[in-house]
mmCIF file of C-alpha atoms and ligand atoms in Angstrom:
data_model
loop_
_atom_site.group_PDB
_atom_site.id
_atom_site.type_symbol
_atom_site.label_atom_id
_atom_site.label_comp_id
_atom_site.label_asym_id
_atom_site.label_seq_id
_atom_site.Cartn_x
_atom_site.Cartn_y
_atom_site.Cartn_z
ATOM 1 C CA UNK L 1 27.277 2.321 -3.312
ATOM 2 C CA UNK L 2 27.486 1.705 0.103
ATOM 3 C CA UNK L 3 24.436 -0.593 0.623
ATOM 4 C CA UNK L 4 26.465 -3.201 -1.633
ATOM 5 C CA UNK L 5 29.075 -5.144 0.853
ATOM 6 C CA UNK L 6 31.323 -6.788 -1.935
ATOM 7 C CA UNK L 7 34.785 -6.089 -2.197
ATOM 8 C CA UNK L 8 35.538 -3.482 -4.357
ATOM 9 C CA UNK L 9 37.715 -4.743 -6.896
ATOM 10 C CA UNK L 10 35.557 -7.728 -6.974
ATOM 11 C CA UNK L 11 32.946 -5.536 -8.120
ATOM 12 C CA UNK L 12 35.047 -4.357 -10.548
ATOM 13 C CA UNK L 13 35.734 -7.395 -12.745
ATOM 14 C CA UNK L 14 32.162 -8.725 -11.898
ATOM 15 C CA UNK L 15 30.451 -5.116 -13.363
ATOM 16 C CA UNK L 16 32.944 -5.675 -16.410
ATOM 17 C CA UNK L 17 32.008 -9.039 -17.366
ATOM 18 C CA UNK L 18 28.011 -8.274 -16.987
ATOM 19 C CA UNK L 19 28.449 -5.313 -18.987
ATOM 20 C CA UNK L 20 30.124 -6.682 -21.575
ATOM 21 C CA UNK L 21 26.756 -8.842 -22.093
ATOM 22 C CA UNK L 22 23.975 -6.638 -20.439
ATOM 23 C CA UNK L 23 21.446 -5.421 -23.012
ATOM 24 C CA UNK L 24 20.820 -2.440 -20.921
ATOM 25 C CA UNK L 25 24.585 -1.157 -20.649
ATOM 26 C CA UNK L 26 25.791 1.833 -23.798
ATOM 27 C CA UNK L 27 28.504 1.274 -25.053
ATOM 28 C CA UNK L 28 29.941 4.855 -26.738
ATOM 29 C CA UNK L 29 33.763 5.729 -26.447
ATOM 30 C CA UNK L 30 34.291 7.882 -23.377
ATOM 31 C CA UNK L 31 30.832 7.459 -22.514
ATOM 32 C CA UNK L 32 28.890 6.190 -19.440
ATOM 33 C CA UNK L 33 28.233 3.015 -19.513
ATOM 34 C CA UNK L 34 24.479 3.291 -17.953
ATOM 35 C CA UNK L 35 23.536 7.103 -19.723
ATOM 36 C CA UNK L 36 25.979 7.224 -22.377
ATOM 37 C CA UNK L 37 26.991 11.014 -21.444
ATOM 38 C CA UNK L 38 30.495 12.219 -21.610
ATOM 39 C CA UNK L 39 32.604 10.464 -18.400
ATOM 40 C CA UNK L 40 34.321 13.705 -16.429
ATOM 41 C CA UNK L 41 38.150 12.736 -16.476
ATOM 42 C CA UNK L 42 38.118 11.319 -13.124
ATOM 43 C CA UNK L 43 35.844 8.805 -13.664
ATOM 44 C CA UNK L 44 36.024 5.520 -16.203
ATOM 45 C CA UNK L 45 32.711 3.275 -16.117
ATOM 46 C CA UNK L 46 29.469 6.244 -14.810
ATOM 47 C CA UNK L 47 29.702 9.547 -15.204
ATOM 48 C CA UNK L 48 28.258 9.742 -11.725
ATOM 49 C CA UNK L 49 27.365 8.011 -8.168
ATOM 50 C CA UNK L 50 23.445 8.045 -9.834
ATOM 51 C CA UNK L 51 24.453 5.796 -12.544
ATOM 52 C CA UNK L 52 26.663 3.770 -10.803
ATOM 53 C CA UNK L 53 23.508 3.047 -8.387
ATOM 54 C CA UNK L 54 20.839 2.714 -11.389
ATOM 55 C CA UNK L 55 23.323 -0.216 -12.642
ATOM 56 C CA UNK L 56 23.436 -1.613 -9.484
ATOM 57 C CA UNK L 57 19.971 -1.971 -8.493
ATOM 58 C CA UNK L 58 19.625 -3.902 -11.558
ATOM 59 C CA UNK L 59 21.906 -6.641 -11.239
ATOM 60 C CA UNK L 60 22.225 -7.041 -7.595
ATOM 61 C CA UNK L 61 19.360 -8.891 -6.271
ATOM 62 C CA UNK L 62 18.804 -7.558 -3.123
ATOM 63 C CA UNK L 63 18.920 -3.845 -4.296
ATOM 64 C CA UNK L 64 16.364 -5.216 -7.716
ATOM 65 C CA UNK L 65 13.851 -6.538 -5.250
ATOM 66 C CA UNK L 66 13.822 -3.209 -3.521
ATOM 67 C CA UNK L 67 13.884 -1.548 -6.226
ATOM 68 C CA UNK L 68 11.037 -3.564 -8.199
ATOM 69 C CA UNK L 69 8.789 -3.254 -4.915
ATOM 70 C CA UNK L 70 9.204 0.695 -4.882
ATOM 71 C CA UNK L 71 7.897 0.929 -8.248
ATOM 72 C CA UNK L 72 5.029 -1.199 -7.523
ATOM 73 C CA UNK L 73 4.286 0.815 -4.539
ATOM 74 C CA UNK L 74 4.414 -1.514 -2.722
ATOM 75 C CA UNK L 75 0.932 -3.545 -4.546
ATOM 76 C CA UNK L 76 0.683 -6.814 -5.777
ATOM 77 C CA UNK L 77 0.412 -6.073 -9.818
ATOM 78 C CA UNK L 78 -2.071 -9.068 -9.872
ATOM 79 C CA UNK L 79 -4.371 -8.331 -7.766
ATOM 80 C CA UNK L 80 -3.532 -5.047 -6.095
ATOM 81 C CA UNK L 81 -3.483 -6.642 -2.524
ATOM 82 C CA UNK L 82 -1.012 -4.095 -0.125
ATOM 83 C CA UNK L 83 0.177 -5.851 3.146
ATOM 84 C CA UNK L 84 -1.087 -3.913 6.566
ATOM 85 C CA UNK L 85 1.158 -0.957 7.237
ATOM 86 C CA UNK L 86 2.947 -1.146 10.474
ATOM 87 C CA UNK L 87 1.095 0.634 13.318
ATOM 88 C CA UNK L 88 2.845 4.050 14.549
ATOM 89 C CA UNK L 89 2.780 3.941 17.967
ATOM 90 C CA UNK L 90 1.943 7.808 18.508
ATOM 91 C CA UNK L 91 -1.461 6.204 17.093
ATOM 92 C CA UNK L 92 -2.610 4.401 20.145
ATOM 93 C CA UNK L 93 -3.014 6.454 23.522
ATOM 94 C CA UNK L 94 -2.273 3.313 25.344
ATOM 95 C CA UNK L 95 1.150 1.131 24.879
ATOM 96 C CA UNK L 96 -1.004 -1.739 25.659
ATOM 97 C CA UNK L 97 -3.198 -1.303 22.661
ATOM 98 C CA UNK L 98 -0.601 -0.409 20.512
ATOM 99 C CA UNK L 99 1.733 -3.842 20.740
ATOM 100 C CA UNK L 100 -1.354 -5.630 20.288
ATOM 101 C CA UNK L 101 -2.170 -4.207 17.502
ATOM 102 C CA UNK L 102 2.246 -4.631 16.375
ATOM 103 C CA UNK L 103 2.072 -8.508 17.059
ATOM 104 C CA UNK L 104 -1.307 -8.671 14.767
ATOM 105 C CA UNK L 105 1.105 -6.747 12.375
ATOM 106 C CA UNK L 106 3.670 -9.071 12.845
ATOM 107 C CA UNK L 107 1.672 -12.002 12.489
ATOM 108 C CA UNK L 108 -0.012 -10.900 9.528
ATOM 109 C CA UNK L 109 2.905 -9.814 7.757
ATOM 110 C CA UNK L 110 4.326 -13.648 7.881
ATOM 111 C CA UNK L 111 1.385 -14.491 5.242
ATOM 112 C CA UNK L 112 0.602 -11.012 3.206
ATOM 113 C CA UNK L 113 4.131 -10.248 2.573
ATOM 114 C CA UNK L 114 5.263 -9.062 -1.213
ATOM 115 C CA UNK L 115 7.067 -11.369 -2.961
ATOM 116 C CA UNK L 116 9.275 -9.975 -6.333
ATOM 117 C CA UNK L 117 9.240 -12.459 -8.963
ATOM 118 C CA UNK L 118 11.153 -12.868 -12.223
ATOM 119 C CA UNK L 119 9.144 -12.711 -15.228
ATOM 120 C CA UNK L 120 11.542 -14.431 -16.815
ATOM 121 C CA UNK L 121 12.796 -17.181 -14.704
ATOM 122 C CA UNK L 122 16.211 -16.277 -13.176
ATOM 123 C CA UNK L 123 17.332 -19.940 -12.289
ATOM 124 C CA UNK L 124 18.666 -19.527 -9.128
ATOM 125 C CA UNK L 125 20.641 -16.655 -9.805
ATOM 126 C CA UNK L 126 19.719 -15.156 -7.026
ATOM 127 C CA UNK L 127 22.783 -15.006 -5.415
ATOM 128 C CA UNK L 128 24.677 -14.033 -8.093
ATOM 129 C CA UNK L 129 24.943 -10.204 -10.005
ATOM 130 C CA UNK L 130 22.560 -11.152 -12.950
ATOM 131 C CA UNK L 131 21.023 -9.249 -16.245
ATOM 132 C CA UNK L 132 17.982 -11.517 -14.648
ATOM 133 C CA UNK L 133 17.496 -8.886 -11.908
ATOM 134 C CA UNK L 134 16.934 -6.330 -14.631
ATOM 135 C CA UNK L 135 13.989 -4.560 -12.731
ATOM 136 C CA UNK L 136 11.598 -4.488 -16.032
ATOM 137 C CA UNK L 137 12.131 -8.254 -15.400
ATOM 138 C CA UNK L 138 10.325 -8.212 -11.812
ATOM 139 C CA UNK L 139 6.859 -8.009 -10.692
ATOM 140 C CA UNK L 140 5.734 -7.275 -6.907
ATOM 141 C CA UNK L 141 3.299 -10.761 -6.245
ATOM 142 C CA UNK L 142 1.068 -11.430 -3.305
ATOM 143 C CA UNK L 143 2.414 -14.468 -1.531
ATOM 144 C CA UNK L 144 -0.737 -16.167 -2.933
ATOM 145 C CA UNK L 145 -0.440 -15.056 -6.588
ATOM 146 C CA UNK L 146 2.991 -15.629 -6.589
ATOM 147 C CA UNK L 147 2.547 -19.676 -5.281
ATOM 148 C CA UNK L 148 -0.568 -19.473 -8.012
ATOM 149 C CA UNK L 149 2.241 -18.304 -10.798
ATOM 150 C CA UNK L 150 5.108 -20.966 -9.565
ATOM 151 C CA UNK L 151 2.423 -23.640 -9.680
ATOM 152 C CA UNK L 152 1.419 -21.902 -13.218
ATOM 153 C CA UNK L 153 4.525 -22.891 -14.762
ATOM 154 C CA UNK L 154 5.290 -25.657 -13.228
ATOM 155 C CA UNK L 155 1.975 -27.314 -15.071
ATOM 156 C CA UNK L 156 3.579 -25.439 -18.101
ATOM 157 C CA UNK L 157 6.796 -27.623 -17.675
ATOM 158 C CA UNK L 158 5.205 -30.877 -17.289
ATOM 159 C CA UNK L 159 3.046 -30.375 -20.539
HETATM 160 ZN ZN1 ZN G 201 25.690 8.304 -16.599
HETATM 161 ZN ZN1 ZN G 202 -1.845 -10.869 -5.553
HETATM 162 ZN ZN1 ZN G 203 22.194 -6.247 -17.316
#
């Protein structure tokens, strides 16, 4: 996938070892390892790009988060706040107008931004290709429900 910059045969032994322990990878001889339909001879892990990608935006954070944010639509699932949609320009006669109204955007977008958080904690793993990016493992948060969860288990921790 070409959104993922990581060399390739990097990505090769990492993708091994996390699908030797991911819960959501099938494991069938001669089978896809995300679908479990027949591989085509020339290919050896996903019978296709689409699988390839659907493995992918599971483990790799950055692709999860996206991911998790699209099927959320882009909603807090707490509380259902949406950050302000940037303005389109051909909306405002005058340029004036309309880059006021894209710094309010700006500004606004510092403090309602979504957040994706992992349900169950992912330990810093951020960084890392993880089975804790699974995307049923995510939840688009408000910044403010998402601070209101952290501090949630935080109190859970200490008790
Ligand atoms: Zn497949
Ligand atoms: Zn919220
Ligand atoms: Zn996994």
């Amino acid at each position: 996938m070409s959104q993922v910059r990581i060399g390739a045969a990097q990505a090769l032994t990492k993708s091994a070892a996390l699908l030797a322990r991911c819960g959501l990878a099938r494991r069938c001889e001669g089978g896809c390892r995300w679908c479990a339909a027949m591989l085509p001879a020339s290919r050896r892990t996903w019978c296709s790009d689409g699988c390839a990608a659907a493995f992918w935006r599971n483990h790799w954070w950055t692709l999860a988060r996206r991911a998790a944010k699209r099927r959320d639509k882009h909603r807090c699932r707490r509380c259902g706040h949406s950050p302000p949609k940037r303005p389109a320009a051909r909306a405002f006669p005058l340029r004036a107008d309309y880059l006021a109204a894209f710094r309010r955007w700006r500004a606004a977008r510092r403090t309602e931004r979504l957040e994706v958080n992992h349900i169950t904690p992912c330990r810093g793993a951020h960084g890392t290709l993880s089975c804790a990016h699974h995307v049923d493992n995510l939840e688009t948060l408000c910044v403010s429900c998402h601070r209101e969860h952290t501090r949630g288990l935080a109190v859970r921790r200490k008790t």
